[in-house]
Amino acid sequence: MKNSTIRAVALSLAALAIMAVRGVAQESAAMPQASALAEQNLRPYWHVFAAYALVIVLIGGWAVSIARRLRAIEDRLAD
Amino acid sequence: MSTAGMRRGGTALVVLGLLGLIALYWMAFFWVSTEVNQGVVQRIFYVHVPAAWTSFLAIGFAALASGMYLWLRDDRLDRAALCAIEGGLVFATLVLTTGPLWGKIAWGTYWTWEPRLTLTLLLWFIFVGYFMVRNSTEDPEKGKRFAAVVAIVGAMDIPFIHLSVIWFRSLHPEPVVAKPDGPTLPGDMLATLLFGVLVFSLLFFGLFLFRYAVEGLRAEADLRARSVA
């Protein structure tokens, strides 16, 4: 009785271990697909952020360029 | 207006424009509703269209100043056209960089040779061409006159860009704001768009005034250098 109980518990644990290993294996096999999906879903956000960042970079760049030219011409006039 | 006055006016407009830009980003990211068909990428609309409007405003303003320069031969008008063209180039570059970012998600490609894109690229080349033509002659006065003609011809591209989506088969949608029946955009999208147009126009005119002040000071420096020589 005691041996059969131990055997049943051992078999159950083995079955659980096999299921767990298979589950992990399946999950790791599915991971690239999931990350590709996540990448696909996030891509529009990256494009939106890039577009809004470009506005700051280009308009800011123009402002900085004007400020530098203004300073240079003021220095020239001061000389 | 004096150089100091232009700088004060420019500062006021740029500060207002920057505050507006912060508000526009908040509206575009947190306030306006998401478009049903295109999803989040449609939010590029709120900077793409105002940038296009501002580049049209710049070439229109430059064409007007250039036309008056050819008539009156006043250097201040030529300087105004030059500064407007420089701003127009910045905003046209914004149109041509934000548009493909939107197009890649919406159409599956960054670029296609459809009428509106091609005509907008032509406008960008006209902005660049203005500087090339201006600096291509040994006689600066001749360069200014040639560049003025480029600005006037360039402005003729604007109606074609606007109407190209009606005249030709195009990936761009037909106009949703500037149409005879009135705008068909939902209220919150229209408000965000119009606010974007206002903010970009403020930034353009603010920076334009600073740029014009630079040209005014440069003319003054050149005059002093000539009088010393």
CSV table of N, CA and C in Angstrom, one decimal, chain B residues 55 72 94 109 137 198 223:
chain,number,residue,atom,x,y,z
B,55,SER,N,4.5,75.4,-45.1
B,55,SER,CA,5.4,75.5,-46.2
B,55,SER,C,4.7,76.2,-47.4
B,72,LEU,N,9.4,96.9,-57.2
B,72,LEU,CA,9.9,98.1,-56.5
B,72,LEU,C,11.4,98.1,-56.3
B,94,LEU,N,10.0,68.8,-43.1
B,94,LEU,CA,9.1,68.2,-42.1
B,94,LEU,C,8.0,67.4,-42.8
B,109,THR,N,4.3,51.5,-47.5
B,109,THR,CA,5.6,51.9,-48.1
B,109,THR,C,5.9,53.3,-47.7
B,137,THR,N,25.0,83.3,-59.7
B,137,THR,CA,25.5,84.4,-60.6
B,137,THR,C,26.6,85.2,-59.9
B,198,LEU,N,-2.2,76.9,-36.3
B,198,LEU,CA,-1.9,78.2,-35.7
B,198,LEU,C,-0.6,78.2,-35.0
B,223,LEU,N,27.2,97.3,-45.4
B,223,LEU,CA,27.3,98.7,-45.7
B,223,LEU,C,28.4,99.4,-45.0
